[in-house]
Coordinates of C-alpha atoms and ligand atoms in Angstrom, one line a residue:
X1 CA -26.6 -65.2 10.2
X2 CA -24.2 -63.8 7.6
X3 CA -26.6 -65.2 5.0
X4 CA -29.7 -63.8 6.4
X5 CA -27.7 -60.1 6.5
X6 CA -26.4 -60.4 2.9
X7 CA -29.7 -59.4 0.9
X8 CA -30.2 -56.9 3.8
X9 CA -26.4 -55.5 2.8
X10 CA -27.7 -55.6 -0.7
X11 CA -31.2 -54.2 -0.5
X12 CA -29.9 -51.4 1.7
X13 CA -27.1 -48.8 1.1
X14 CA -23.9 -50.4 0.3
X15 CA -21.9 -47.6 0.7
X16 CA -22.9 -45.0 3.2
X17 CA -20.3 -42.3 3.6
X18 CA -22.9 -40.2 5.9
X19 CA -22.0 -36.3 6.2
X20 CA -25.5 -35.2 7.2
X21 CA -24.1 -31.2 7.4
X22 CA -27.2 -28.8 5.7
X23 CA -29.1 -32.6 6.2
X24 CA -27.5 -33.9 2.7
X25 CA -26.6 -37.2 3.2
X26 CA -23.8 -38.6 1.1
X27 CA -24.4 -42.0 -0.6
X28 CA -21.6 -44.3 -2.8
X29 CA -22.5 -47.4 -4.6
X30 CA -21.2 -49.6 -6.8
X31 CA -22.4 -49.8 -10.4
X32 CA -25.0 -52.7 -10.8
X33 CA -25.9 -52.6 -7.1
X34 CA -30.0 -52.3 -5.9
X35 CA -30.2 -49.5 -3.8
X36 CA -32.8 -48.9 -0.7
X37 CA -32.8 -45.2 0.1
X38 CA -35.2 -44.4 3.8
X39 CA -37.0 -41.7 4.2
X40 CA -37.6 -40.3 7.5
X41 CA -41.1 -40.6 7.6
X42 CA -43.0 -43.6 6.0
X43 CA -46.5 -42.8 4.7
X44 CA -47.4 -40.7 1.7
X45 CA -44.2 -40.3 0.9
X46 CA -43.2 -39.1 -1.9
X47 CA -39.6 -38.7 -4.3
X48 CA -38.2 -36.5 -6.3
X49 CA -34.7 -36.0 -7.9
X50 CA -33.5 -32.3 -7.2
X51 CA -31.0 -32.1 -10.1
X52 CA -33.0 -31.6 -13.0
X53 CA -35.3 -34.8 -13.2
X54 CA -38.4 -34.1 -11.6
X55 CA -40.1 -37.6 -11.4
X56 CA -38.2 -40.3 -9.9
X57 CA -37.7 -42.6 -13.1
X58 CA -40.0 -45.5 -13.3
X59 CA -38.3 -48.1 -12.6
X60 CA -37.3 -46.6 -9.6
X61 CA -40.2 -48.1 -6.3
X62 CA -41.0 -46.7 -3.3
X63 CA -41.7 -49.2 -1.2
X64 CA -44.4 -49.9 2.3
X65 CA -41.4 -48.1 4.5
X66 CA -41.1 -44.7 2.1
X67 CA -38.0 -46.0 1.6
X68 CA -36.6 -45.4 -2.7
X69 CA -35.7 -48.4 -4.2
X70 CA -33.4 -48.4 -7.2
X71 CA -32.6 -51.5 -8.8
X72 CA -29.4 -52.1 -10.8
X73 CA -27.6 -48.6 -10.2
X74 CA -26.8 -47.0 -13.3
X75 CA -24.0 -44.5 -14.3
X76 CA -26.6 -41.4 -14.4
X77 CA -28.4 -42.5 -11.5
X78 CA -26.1 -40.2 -9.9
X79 CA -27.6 -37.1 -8.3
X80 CA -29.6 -35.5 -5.5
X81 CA -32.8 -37.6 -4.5
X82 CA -35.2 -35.8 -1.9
X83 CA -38.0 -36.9 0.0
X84 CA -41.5 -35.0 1.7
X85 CA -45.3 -35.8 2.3
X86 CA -47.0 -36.5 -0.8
X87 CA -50.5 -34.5 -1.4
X88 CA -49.4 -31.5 1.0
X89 CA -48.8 -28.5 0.0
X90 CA -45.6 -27.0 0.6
X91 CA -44.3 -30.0 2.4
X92 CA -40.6 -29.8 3.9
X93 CA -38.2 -32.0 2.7
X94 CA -37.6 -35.0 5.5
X95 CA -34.2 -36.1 3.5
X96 CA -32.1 -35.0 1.0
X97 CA -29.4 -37.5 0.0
X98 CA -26.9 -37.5 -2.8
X99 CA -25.8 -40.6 -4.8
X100 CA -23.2 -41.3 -6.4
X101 CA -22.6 -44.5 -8.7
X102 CA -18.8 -45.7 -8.4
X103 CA -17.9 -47.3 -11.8
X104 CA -14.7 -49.2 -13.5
X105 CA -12.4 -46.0 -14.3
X106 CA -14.1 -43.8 -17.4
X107 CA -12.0 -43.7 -20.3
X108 CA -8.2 -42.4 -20.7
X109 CA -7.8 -38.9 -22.1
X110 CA -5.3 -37.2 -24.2
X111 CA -4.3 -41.0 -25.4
X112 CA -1.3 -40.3 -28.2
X113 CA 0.9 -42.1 -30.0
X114 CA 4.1 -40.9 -31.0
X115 CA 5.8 -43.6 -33.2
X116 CA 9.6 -44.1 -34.5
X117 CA 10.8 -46.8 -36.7
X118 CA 10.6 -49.3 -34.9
X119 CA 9.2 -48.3 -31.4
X120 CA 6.5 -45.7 -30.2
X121 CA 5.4 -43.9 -27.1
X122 CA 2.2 -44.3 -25.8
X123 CA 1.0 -41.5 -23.7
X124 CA -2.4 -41.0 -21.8
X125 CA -3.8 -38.8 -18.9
X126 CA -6.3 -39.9 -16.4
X127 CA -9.8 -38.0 -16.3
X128 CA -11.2 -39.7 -13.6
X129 CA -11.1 -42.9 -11.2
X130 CA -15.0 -43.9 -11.3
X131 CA -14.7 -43.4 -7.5
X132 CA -11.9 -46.2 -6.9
X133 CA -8.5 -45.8 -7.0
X134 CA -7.1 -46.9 -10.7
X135 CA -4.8 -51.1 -9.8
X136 CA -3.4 -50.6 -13.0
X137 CA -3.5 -49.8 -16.9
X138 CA -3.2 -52.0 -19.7
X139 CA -2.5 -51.4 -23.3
X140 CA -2.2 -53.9 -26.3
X141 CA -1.3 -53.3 -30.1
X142 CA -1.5 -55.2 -33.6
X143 CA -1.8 -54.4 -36.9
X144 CA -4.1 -52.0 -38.0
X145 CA -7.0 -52.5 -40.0
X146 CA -6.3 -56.3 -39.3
X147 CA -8.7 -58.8 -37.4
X148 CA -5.1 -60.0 -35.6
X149 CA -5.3 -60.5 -32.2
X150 CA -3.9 -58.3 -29.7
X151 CA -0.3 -57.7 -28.2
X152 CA -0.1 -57.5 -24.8
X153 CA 2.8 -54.2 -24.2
X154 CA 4.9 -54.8 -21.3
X155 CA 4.2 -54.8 -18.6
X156 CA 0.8 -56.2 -18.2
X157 CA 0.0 -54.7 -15.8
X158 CA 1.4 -50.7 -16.3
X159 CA 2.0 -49.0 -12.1
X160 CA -0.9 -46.4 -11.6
X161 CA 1.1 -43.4 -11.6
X162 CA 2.2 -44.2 -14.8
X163 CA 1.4 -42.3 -17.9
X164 CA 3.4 -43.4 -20.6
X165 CA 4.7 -46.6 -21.9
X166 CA 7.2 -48.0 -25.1
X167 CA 6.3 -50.4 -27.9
X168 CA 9.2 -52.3 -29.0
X169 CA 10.2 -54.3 -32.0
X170 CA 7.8 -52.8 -34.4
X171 CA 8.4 -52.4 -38.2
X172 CA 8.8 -49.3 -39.7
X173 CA 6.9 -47.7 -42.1
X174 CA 3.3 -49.5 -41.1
X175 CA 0.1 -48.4 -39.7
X176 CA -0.2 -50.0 -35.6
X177 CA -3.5 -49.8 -33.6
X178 CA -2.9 -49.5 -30.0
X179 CA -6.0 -49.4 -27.1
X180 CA -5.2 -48.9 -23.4
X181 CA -7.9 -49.0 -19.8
X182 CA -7.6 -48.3 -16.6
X183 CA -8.7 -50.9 -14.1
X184 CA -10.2 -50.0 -10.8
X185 CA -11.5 -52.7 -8.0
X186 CA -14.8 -52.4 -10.0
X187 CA -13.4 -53.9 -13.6
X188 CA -12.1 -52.7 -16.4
X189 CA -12.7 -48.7 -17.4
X190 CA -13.6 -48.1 -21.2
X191 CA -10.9 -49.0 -23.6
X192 CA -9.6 -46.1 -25.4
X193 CA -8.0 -46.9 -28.8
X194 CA -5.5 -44.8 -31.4
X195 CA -3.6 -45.2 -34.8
X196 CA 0.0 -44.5 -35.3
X197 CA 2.5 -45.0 -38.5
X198 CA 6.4 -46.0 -37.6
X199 CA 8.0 -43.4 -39.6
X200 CA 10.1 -44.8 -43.1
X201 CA 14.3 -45.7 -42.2
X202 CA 14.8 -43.3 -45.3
X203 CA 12.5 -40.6 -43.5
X204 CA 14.4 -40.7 -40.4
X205 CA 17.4 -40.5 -42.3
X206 CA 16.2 -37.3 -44.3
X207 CA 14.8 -36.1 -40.8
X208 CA 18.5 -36.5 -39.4
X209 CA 19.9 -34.8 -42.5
X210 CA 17.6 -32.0 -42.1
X211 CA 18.0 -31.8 -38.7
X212 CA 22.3 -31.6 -39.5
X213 CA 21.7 -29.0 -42.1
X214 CA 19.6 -27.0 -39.9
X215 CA 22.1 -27.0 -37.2
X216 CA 24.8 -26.3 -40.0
X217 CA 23.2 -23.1 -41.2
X218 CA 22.6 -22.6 -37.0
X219 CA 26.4 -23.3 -36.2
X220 CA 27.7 -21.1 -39.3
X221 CA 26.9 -18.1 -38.3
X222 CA 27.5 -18.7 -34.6
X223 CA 31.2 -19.8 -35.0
X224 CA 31.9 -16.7 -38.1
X225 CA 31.1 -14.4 -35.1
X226 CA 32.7 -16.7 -32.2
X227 CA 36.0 -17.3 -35.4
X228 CA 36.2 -13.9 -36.1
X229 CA 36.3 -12.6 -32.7
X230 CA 39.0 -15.0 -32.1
X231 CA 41.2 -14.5 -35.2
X232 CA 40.6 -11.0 -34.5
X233 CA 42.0 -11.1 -30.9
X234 CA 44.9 -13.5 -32.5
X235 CA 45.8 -10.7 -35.3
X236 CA 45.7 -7.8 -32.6
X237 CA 47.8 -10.0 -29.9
X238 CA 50.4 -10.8 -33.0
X239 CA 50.5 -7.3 -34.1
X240 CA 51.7 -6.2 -30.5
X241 CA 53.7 -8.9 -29.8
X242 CA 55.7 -7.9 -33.3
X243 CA 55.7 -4.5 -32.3
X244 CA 57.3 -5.4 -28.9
X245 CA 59.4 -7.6 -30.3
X246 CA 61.1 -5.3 -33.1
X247 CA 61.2 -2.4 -30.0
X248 CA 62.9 -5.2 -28.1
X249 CA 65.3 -6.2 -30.6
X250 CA 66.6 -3.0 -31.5
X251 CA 67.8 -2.6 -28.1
X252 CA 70.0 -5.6 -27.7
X253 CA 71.5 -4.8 -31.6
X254 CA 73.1 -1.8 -29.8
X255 CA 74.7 -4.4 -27.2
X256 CA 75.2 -7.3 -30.1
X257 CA 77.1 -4.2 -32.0
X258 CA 79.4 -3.4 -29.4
X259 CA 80.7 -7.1 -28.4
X260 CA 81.3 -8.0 -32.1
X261 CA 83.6 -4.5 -32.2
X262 CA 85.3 -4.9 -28.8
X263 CA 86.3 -9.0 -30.2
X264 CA 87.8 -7.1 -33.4
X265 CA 90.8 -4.6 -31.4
X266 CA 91.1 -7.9 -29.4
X267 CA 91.9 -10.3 -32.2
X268 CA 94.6 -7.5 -33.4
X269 CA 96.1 -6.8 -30.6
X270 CA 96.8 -10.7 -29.9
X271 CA 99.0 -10.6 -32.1
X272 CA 101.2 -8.4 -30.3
X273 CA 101.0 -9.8 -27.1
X274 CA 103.2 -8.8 -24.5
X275 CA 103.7 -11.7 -21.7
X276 CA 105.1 -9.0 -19.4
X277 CA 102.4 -6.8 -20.2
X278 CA 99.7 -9.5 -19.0
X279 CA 98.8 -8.3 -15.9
X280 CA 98.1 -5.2 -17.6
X281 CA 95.4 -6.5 -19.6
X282 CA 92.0 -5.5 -19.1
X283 CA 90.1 -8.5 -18.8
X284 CA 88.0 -9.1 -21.7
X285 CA 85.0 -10.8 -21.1
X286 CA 85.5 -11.9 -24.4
X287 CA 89.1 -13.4 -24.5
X288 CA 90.5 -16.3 -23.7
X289 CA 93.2 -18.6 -23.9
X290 CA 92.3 -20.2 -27.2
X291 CA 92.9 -17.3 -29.7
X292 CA 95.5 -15.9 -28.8
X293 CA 97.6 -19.2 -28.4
X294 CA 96.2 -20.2 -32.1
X295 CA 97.4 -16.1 -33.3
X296 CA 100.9 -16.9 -32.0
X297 CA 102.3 -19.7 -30.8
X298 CA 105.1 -17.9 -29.1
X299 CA 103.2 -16.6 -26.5
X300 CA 101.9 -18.1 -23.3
X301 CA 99.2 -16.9 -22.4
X302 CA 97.9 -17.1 -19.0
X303 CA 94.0 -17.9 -18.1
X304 CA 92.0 -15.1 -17.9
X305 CA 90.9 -14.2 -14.3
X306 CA 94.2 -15.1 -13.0
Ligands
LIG1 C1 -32.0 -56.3 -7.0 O1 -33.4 -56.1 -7.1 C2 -34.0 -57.0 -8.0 C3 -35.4 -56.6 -8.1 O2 -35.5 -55.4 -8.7 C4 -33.8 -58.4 -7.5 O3 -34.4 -59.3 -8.4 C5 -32.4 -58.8 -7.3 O4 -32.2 -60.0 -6.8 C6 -31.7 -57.7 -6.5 N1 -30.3 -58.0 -6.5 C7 -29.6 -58.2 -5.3 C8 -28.2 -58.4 -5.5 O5 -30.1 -58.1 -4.3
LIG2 C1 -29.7 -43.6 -18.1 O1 -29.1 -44.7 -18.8 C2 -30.0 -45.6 -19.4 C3 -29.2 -46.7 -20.0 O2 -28.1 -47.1 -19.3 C4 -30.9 -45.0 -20.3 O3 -31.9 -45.8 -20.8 C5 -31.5 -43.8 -19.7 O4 -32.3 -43.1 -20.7 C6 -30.5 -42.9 -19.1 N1 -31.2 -41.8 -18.4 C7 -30.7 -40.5 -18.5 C8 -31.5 -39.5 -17.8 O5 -29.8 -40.2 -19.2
LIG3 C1 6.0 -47.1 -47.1 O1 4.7 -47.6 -47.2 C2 4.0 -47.0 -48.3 C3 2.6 -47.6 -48.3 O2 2.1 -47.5 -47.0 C4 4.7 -47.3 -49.6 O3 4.1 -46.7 -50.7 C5 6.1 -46.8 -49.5 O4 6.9 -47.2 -50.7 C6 6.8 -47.4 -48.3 N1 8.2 -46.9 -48.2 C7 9.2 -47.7 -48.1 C8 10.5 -47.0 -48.0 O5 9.1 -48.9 -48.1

């Protein structure tokens, strides 16, 4: 039973996504496929192809049923196929259907290589899926300009959704051919291939110097302003807090002045010292018991705050 259907799968449409709004029927198949499109009614029939091509292309049959029989779909096969009564003028149109050929993904675009010293970048964009979801992407590398075979980049197989891959381990200074597809459920897209140079070690090094110098020059004139703001503020600050300071010494000389002259009457009167005249002493914050016993030994002198 299932191989009595098969050719019948084959010979008819394989994929039939039918939408029949403004009676355009919608029509998917695979690249390589024989397609079997009917046609409502099934003598004197005849086909034409509404985008452009006015004659069905020869290879293409009708056959006994008025159905369109293309062999072998191939990528411009795509397009609008109508058919109405042959021989009659202004005849409607009994079907309008539009094919479109799925295919292994088209080529990547924007595919660049952005090389290092030793490693590169390999970037890509995706311009189309041939009408299946992209599995994967692969992408290889060797020497350019070499007959060498080719490096697989890992991973084999690079996730869908991604769009940019690293090449390790490569030597610097040398010329590298990469190539990357897409692969859909149909096969392998068309391989798209590019040329990149690792950059010299002494390049890179002259890059980095440049690079320093630049952000010298950059970082100069940033920190004279940022420096001279700050030594600025540093000068002005210093300048007041001198100021404040001599005001605030000034003051406490007055004080200082005072203390020294009150020790001075203090040491001379010592060293007349009346005991009985102690408790008529002012106390001194700055006597004590120690000078005046070293002045004259006669004396006992009491503690002060007695
Ligand atoms: C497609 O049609 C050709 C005739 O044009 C036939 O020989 C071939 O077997 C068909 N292929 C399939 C898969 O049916
Ligand atoms: C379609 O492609 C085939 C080869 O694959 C070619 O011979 C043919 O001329 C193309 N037709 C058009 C309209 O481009
Ligand atoms: C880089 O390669 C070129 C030839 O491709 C060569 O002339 C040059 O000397 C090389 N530079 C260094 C640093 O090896």
């Amino acid at each position: 039973m299932y191989k009595f259907l098969r050719p019948v799968v084959y010979f008819f449409i394989l994929f039939l996504v039918v939408v029949t709004g403004n009676n355009l029927t919608q029509v998917a198949v695979n690249l390589g496929r024989n397609l079997t499109i009917p046609c409502p009614i099934q003598r004197d029939v005849m086909w034409i192809r509404e985008d452009g091509e006015d004659q069905v292309h020869t290879r293409m049959s009708i056959l006994e049923d008025g159905s369109l029989f293309i062999p072998q779909v191939d990528r411009n096969d795509s397009g609008i196929y109508a058919c109405k009564r042959e021989n009659v003028a202004f005849s409607d149109v009994k079907a309008r259907v539009n094919v479109t050929v799925r295919t292994p993904p088209p080529a990547l675009v924007n595919v660049v290589v952005r090389p290092s010293t030793i490693l590169a970048l390999l970037l890509w964009d995706v311009g189309g899926d041939g009408g299946y979801p992209i599995i994967n992407f692969t992408a290889q590398y060797r020497l350019a300009y070499t007959n060498d075979s080719w490096i697989p980049i890992s991973p084999n197989h690079i996730t869908p959704n991604s769009r940019q891959i690293e090449v390790y381990k490569l030597l610097p200074n040398t010329t590298y051919q990469f190539r990357i597809w897409a692969t859909n459920q149909l096969g392998r897209g068309n391989i798209t291939e590019v040329y990149g140079k690792t950059l010299d070690v002494y390049m890179e090094q002259e890059l980095a110097r440049h690079l320093f110098e630049g952000a010298d020059k950059f970082d100069t004139r940033v920190w004279a302003v940022a420096v001279g703001i700050v030594m600025g503020t540093l000068i002005l600050l210093g300048l007041g807090t001198c100021f404040l300071l001599y005001q605030e010494c000034r003051t406490p000389g007055v004080t200082e002045e005072q203390e020294v002259i009150e020790l001075v009457p203090n040491i001379i009167l010592n060293p007349g010292f009346d005991p009985q005249n102690q408790n008529d002493q002012v106390p001194d914050e700055n006597s004590n018991s120690e000078t005046p016993l070293r002045l004259n030994n006669n004396t006992v002198v009491q503690p002060r705050n007695q």
